[in-house]
CSV table of C-alpha atoms in Angstrom, one decimal:
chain,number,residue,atom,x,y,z
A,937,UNK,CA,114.9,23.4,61.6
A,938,UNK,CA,114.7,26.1,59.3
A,939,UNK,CA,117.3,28.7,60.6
A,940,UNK,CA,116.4,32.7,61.3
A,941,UNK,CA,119.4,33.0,58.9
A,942,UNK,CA,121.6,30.4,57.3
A,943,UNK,CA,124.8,32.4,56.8
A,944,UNK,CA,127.2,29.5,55.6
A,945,UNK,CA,124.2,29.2,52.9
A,946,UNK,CA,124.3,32.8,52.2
A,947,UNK,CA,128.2,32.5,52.1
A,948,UNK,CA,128.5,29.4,50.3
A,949,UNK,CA,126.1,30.9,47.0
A,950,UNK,CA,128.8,33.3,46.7
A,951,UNK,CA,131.4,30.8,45.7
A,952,UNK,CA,134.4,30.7,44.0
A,953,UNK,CA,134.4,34.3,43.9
A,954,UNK,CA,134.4,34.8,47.3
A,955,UNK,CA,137.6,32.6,48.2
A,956,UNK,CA,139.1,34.2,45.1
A,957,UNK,CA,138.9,37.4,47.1
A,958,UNK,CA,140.4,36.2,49.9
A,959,UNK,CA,143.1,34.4,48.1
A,960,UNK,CA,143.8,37.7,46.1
A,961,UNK,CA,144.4,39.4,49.4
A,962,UNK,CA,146.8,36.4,50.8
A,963,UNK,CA,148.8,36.8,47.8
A,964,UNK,CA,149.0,40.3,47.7
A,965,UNK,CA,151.2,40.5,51.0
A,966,UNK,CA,149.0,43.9,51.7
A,967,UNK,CA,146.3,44.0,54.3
A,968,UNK,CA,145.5,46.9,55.4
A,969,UNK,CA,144.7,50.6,53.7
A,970,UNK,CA,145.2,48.8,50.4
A,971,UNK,CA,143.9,48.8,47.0
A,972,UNK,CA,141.1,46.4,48.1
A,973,UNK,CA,140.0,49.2,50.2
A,974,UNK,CA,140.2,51.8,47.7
A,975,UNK,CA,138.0,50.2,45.4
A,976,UNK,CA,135.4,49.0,47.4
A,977,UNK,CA,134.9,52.6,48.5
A,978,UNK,CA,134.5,53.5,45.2
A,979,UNK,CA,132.2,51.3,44.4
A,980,UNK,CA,130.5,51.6,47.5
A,981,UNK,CA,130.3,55.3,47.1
A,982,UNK,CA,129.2,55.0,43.8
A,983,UNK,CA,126.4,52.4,44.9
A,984,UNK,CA,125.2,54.8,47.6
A,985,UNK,CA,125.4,57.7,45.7
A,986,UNK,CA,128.1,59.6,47.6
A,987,UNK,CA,131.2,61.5,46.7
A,988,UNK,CA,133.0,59.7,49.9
A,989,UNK,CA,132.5,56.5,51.3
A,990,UNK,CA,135.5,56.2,54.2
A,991,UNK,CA,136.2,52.3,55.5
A,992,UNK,CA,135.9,51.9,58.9
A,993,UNK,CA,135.7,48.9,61.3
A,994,UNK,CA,131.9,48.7,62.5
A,995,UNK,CA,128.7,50.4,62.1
A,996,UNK,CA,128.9,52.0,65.7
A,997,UNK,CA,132.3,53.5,64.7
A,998,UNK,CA,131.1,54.8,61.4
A,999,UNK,CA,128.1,57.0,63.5
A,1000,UNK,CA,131.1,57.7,66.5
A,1001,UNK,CA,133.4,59.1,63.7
A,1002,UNK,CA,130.6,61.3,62.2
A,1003,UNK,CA,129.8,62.8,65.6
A,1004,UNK,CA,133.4,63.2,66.7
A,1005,UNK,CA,134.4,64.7,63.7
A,1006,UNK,CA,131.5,67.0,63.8
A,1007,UNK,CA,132.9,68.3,66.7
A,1008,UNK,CA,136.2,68.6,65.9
A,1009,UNK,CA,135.3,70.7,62.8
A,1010,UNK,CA,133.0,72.8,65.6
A,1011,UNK,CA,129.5,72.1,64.6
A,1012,UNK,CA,128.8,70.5,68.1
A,1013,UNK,CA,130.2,70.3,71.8
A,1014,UNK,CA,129.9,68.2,74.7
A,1015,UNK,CA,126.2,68.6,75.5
A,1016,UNK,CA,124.3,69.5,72.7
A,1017,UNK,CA,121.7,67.1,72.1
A,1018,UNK,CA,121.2,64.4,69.2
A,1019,UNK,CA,117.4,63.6,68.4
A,1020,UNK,CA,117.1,59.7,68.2
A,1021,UNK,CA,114.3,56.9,67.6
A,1022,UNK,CA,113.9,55.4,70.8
A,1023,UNK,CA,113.4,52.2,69.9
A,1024,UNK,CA,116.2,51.5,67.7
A,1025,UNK,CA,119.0,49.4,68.4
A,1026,UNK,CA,121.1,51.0,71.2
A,1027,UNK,CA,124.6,51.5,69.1
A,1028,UNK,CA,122.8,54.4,67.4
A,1029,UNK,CA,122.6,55.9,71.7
A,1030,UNK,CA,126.0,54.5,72.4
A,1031,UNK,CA,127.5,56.8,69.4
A,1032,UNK,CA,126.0,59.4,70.8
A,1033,UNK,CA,126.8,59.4,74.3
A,1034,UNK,CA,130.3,58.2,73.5
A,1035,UNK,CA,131.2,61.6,72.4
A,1036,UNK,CA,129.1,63.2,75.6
A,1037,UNK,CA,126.0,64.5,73.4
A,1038,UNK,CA,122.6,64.3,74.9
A,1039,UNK,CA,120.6,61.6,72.8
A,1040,UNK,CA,117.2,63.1,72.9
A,1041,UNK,CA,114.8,59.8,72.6
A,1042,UNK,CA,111.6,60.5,70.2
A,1043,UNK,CA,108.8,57.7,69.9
A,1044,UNK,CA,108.4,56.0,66.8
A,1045,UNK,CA,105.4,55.4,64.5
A,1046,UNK,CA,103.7,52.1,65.5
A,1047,UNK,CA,102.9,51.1,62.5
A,1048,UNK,CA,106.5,51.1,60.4
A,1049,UNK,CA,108.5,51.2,64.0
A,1050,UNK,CA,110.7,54.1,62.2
A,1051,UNK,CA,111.2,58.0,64.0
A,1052,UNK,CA,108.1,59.4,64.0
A,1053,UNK,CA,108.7,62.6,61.8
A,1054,UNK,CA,105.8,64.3,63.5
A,1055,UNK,CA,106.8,64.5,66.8
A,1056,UNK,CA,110.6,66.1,65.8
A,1057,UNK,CA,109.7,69.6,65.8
A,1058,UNK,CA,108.3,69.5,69.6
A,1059,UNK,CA,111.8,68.2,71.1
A,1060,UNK,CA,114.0,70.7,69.8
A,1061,UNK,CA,115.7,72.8,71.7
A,1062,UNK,CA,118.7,75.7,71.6
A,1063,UNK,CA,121.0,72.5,72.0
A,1064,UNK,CA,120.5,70.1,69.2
A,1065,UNK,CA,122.5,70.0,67.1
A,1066,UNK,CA,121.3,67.0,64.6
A,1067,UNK,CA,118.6,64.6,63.8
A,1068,UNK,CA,119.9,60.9,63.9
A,1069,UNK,CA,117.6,59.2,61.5
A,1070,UNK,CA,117.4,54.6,61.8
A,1071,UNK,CA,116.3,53.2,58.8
A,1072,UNK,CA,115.1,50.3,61.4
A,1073,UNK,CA,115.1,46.9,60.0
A,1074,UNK,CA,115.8,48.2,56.0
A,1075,UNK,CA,112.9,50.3,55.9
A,1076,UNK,CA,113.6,53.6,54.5
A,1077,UNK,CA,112.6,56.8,56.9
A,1078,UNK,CA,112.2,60.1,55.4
A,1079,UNK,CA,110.2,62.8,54.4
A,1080,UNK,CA,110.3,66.5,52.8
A,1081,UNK,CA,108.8,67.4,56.0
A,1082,UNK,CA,111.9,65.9,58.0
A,1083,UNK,CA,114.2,68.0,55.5
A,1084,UNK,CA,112.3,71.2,56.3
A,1085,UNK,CA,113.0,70.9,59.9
A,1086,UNK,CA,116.4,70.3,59.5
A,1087,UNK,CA,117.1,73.4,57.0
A,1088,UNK,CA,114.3,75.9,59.7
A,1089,UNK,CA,116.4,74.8,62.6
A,1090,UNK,CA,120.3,74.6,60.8
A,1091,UNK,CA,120.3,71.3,61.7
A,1092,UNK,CA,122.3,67.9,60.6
A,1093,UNK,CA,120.7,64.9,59.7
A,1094,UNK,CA,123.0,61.5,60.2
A,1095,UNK,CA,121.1,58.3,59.0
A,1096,UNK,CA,122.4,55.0,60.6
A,1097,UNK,CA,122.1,52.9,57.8
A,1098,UNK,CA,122.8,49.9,59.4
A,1099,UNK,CA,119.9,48.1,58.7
A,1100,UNK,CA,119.1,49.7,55.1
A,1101,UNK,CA,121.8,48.8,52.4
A,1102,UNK,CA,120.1,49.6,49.0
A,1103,UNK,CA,116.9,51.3,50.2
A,1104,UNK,CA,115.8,53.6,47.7
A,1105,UNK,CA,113.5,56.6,48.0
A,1106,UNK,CA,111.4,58.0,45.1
A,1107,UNK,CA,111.5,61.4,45.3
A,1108,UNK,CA,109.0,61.9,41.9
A,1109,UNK,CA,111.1,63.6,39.1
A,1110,UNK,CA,114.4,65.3,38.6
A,1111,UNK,CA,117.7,63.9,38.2
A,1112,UNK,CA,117.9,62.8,41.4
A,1113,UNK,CA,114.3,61.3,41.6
A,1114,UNK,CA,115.6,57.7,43.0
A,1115,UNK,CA,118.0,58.5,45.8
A,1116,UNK,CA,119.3,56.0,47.9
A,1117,UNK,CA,119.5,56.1,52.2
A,1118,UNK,CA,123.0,56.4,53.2
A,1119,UNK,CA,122.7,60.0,50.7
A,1120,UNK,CA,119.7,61.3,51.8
A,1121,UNK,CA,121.5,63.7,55.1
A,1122,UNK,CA,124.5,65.5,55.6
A,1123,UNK,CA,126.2,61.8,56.2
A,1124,UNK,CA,125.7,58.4,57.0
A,1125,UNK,CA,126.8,55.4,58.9
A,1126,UNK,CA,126.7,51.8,57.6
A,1127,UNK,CA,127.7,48.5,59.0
A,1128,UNK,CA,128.3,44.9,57.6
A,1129,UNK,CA,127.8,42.9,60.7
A,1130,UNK,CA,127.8,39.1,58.7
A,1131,UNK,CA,124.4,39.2,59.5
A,1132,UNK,CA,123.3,42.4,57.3
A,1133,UNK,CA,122.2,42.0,53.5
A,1134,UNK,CA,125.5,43.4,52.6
A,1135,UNK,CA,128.0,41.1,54.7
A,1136,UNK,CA,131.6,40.8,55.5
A,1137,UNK,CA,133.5,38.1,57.1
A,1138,UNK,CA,133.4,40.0,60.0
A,1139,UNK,CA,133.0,43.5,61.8
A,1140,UNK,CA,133.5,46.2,59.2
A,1141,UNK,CA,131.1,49.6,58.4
A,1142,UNK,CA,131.9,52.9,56.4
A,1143,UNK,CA,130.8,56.4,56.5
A,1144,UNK,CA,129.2,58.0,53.0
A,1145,UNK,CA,129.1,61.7,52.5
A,1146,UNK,CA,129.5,64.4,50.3
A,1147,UNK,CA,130.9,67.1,52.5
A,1148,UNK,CA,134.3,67.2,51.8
A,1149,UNK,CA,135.8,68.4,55.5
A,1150,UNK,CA,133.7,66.0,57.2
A,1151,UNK,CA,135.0,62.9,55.5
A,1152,UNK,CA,138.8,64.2,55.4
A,1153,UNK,CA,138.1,64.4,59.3
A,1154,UNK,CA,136.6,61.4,59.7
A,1155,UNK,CA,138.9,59.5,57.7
A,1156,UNK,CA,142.0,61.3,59.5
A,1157,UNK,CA,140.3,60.6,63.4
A,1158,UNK,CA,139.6,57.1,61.9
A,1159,UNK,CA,143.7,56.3,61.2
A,1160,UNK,CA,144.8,57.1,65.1
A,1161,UNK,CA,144.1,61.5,63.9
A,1162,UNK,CA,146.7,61.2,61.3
A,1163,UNK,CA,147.5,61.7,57.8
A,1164,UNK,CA,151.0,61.1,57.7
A,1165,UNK,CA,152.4,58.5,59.8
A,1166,UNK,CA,153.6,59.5,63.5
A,1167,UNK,CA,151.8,63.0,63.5
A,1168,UNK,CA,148.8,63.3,64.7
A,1169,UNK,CA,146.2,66.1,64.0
A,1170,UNK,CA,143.5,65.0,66.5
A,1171,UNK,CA,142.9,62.4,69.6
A,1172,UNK,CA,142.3,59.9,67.2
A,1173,UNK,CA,140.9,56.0,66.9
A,1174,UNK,CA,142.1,53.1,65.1
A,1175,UNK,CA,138.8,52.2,63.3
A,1176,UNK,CA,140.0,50.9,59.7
A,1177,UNK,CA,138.5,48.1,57.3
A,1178,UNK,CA,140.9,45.9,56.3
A,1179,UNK,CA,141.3,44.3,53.2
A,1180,UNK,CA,140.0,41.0,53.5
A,1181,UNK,CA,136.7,43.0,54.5
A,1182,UNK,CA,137.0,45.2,51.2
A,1183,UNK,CA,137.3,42.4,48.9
A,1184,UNK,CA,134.5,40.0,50.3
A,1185,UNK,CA,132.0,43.2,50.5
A,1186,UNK,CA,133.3,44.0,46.7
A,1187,UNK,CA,131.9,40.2,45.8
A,1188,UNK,CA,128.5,40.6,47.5
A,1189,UNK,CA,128.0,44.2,46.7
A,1190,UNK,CA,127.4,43.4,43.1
A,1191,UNK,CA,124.5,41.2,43.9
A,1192,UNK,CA,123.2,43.1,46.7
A,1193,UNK,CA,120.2,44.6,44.2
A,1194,UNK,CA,119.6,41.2,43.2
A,1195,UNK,CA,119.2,39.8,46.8
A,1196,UNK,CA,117.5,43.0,48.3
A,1197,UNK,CA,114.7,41.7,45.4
A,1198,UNK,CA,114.2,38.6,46.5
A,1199,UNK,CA,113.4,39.5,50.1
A,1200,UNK,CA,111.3,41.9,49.3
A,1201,UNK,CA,109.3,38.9,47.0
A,1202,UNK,CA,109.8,36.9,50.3
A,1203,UNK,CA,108.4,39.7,52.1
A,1204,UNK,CA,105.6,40.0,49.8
A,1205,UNK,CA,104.4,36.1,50.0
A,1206,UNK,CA,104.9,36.5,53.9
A,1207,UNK,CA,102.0,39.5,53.8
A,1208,UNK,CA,99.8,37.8,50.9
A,1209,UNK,CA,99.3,34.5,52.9
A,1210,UNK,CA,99.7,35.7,57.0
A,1211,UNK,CA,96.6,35.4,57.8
A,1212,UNK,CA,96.2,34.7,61.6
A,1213,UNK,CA,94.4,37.5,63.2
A,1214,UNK,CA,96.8,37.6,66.4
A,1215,UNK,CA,99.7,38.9,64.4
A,1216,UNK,CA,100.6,42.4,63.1
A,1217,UNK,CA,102.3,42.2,59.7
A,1218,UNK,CA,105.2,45.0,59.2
A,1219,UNK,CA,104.2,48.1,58.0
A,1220,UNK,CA,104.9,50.2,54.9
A,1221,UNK,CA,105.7,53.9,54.2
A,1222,UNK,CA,105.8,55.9,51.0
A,1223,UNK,CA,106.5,59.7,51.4
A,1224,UNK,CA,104.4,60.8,54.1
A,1225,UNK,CA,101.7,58.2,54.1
A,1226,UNK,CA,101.1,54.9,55.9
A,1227,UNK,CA,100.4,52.4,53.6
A,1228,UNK,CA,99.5,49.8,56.1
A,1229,UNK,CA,98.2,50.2,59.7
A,1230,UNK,CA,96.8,46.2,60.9
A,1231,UNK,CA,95.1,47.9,63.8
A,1232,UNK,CA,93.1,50.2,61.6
A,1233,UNK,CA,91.3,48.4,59.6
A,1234,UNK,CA,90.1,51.0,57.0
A,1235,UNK,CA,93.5,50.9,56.3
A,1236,UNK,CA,94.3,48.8,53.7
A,1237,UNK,CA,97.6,46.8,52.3
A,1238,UNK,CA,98.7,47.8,48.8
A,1239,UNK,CA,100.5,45.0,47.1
A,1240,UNK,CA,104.7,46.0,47.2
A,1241,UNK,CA,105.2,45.7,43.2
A,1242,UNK,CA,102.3,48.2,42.3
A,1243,UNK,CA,103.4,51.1,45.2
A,1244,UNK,CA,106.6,53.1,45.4
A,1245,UNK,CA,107.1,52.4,48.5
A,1246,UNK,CA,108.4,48.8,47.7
A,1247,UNK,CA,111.8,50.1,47.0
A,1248,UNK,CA,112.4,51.7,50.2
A,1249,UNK,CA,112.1,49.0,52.1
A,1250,UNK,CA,114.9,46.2,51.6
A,1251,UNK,CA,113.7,43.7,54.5
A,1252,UNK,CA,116.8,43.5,56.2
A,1253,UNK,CA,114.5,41.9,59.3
A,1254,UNK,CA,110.6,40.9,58.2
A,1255,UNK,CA,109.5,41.9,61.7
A,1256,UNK,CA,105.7,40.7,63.2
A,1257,UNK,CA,103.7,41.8,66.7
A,1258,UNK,CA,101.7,39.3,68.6
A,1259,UNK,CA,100.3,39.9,72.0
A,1260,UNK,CA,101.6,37.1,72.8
A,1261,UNK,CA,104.9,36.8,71.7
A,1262,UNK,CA,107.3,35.0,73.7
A,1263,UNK,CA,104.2,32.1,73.1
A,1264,UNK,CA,104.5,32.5,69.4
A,1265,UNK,CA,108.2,31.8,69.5
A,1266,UNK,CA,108.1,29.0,71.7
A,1267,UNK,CA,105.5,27.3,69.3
A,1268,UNK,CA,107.6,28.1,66.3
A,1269,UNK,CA,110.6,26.8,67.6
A,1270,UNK,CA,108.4,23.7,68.5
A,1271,UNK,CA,107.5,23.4,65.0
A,1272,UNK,CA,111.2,23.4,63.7
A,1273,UNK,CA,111.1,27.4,63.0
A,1274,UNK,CA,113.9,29.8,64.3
A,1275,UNK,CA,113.2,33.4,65.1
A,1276,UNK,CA,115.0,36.5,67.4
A,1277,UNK,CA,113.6,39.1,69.1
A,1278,UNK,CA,114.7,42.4,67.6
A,1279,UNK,CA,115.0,43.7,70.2
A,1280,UNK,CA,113.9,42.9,73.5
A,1281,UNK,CA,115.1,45.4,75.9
A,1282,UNK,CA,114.2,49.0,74.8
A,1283,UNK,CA,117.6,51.5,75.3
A,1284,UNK,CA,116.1,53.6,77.8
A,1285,UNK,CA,115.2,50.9,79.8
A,1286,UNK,CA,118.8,49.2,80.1
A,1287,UNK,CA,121.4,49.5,83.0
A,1288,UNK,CA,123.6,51.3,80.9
A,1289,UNK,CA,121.5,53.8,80.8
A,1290,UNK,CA,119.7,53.9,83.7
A,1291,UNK,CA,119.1,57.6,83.7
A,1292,UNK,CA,116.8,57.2,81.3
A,1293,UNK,CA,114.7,54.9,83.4
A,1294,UNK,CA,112.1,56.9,84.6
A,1295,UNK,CA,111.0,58.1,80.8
A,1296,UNK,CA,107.5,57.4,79.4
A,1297,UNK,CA,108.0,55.9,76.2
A,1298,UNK,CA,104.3,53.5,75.9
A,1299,UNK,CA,104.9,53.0,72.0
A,1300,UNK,CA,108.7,52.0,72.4
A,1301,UNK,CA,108.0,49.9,75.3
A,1302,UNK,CA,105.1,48.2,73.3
A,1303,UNK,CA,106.6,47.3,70.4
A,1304,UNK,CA,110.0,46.1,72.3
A,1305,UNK,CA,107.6,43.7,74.1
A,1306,UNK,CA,105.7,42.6,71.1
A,1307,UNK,CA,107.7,42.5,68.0
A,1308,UNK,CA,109.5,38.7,66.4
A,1309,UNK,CA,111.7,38.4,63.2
A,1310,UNK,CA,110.8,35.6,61.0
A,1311,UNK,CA,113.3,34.4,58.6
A,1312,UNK,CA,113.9,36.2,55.2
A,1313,UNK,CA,116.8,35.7,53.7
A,1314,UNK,CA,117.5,35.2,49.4
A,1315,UNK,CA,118.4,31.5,50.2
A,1316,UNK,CA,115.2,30.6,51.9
A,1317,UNK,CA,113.4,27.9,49.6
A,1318,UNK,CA,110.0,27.8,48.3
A,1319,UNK,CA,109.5,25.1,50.9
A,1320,UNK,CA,110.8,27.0,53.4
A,1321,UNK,CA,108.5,29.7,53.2
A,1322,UNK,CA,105.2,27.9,52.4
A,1323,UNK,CA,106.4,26.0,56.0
A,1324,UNK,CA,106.7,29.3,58.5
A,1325,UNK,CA,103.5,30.7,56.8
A,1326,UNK,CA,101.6,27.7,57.7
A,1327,UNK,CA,103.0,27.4,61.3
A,1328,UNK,CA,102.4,30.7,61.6
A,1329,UNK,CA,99.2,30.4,60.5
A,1330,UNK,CA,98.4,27.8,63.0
A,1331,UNK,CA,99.3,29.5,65.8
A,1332,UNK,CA,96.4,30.1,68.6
């Protein structure tokens, strides 16, 4: 069976130096808001391109903290409305909602699954209050055009950057030509879920900005609302990395480049030598041009290594359509291949949120039905790869 994702292999290529970590924690006596911490915020900060980079314990609470700290600073109150991509996965709704904002669902673009920048303008209203922006599945989403909506209509922009540790945009020239998501908007949220290209051992996320008041809010709500111990400044959380966290993501952070390379040449080999006309390869998107659309085909595929676009996608999930999907998987499981559905059940159409039920959402509810993540991951062999293209390949 070749796994979706061999994590113990993953883990194990980072030896000694990631029981070293650990073992430098143990020894320390010190696990919590300790100098592991402190310097993997730096460094994560500096990798991102931030002045601030705040530890916290998960993704969702990295985009929770953002929003609730937005409104205890004032820029937003119970009811003003978040636009989201409607397809993404549902802890970018459940921070919303959380702090009783309106998430404001906007289709995506069928072609590279992110927010579809076009469509932004048309859902504001005198309520919203911020554009939450999913760099879905490691593929950077942005524009100049999104920026210019933001700045005509004083609004935020908060990336969930989940999915997208190490996406890079090109931006043409200037000092800041190369900018990395996570420092693109006002601030971001992050999470290293095991599974993500930049793992911990466990749950753990951070929030990166360079506003000053924001991230001495969020890092104060984050620490139960306080900043010295027993008073409290807000209704706070308890949302804090803790040092065995820090140190592992310290060891895999400085390889992360490295490995963000290799999928993308795994991700490259997957589109060179897919050839089975049922499926829909991924697409890609450099500034504000499709550079693949497998329904169109005028459109055509430029190799990643000779288009900018290459960097701002780091294949966190190498994601396919078929028609016939739940077919597909069942024949590559058959054939010793293991894949998940990313995601099956679109937000809007879940209990939790079942007022949301009745929305028309034909693109989201497509590719929720349609989409399958094949395995990409830097351990994946040779052999491995040659073996899902040819399955894949085979499928009828």
């Amino acid at each position: 069976m070749i796994p979706f994702l061999d994590l113990k292999k993953v883990n194990d290529s980072f030896e000694p130096e990631l029981s070293g970590a650990i073992k430098r924690v143990l020894d320390s006596g010190w696990y919590l808001l300790g100098n592991e911490v402190k310097m993997f915020e730096v460094e994560y900060g500096q990798f991102i391109g931030t002045k601030h980079s705040i530890g916290v314990a998960n993704g969702l609470d990295a985009l929770r903290l953002i929003l609730k700290a937005y409104i205890e600073m004032g820029q937003m109150k119970e009811g003003d409305e978040i636009i989201v991509p409607a397809n993404t996965y549902i802890a970018s709704i459940l921070a919303i909602t959380d702090n009783r904002l309106v998430p404001v669902l906007a289709e995506p673009a069928i072609n590279t699954y992110n927010l579809d920048i076009s469509l932004v303008e048309k859902l504001i209203t005198p309520r919203t209050k911020a554009i939450m922006v999913v760099h879905l599945y490691g593929q950077a989403c942005w524009s100049l055009r999104l920026e210019e909506i933001a700045g005509k209509y004083n609004l935020k922009i908060i990336e969930d950057n989940a999915q997208a540790a190490g996406a890079i945009i090109d931006q043409g020239s200037g000092l800041r030509a190369q900018r990395r998501t996570g420092s693109l908007g006002d601030a971001a949220g992050h999470s290293f879920y095991p599974g993500k290209n930049l793992g911990a051992m466990g749950d753990a996320g951070a929030v990166t900005t360079d506003d000053d008041e924001l991230a001495d809010v969020v890092r104060t709500i984050a620490n139960y609302g306080s900043k010295i111990k027993y008073q409290n400044l807000y209704k706070g959380l308890n949302s804090r990395l803790d040092e065995i966290q820090a140190a592992v993501l310290r060891v895999k952070l400085a390889r992360l480049d490295a490995d963000n390379q290799r999928r993308r040449e795994i991700a490259q080999y997957y589109i060179d030598n897919i050839s089975n006309p049922e499926i829909i390869l991924p697409g890609l998107k450099s500034s504000e041009h499709s550079f693949r659309n497998s329904e169109n085909a005028d459109n055509k595929i430029f190799p990643l290594h000779s288009v900018q676009s290459a960097l701002s996608h780091i294949w966190h999930l190498f994601v396919i359509r078929c028609r016939y999907r739940d077919k597909l998987q069942k024949f590559l499981s058959e054939n010793d291949i293991q894949t998940v559905i990313h995601y099956p059940i679109p937000p809007h159409m879940q209990k939790a949120y079942a007022e949301y039920g009745k929305l028309k959402l034909p693109i989201t509810e497509r590719i929720h039905a349609e989409v399958l993540s094949m395995p990409i991951s830097p351990v994946l062999t040779e052999k491995e790869i040659g073996q899902v293209v040819e399955v894949i390949n085979a499928f009828k």
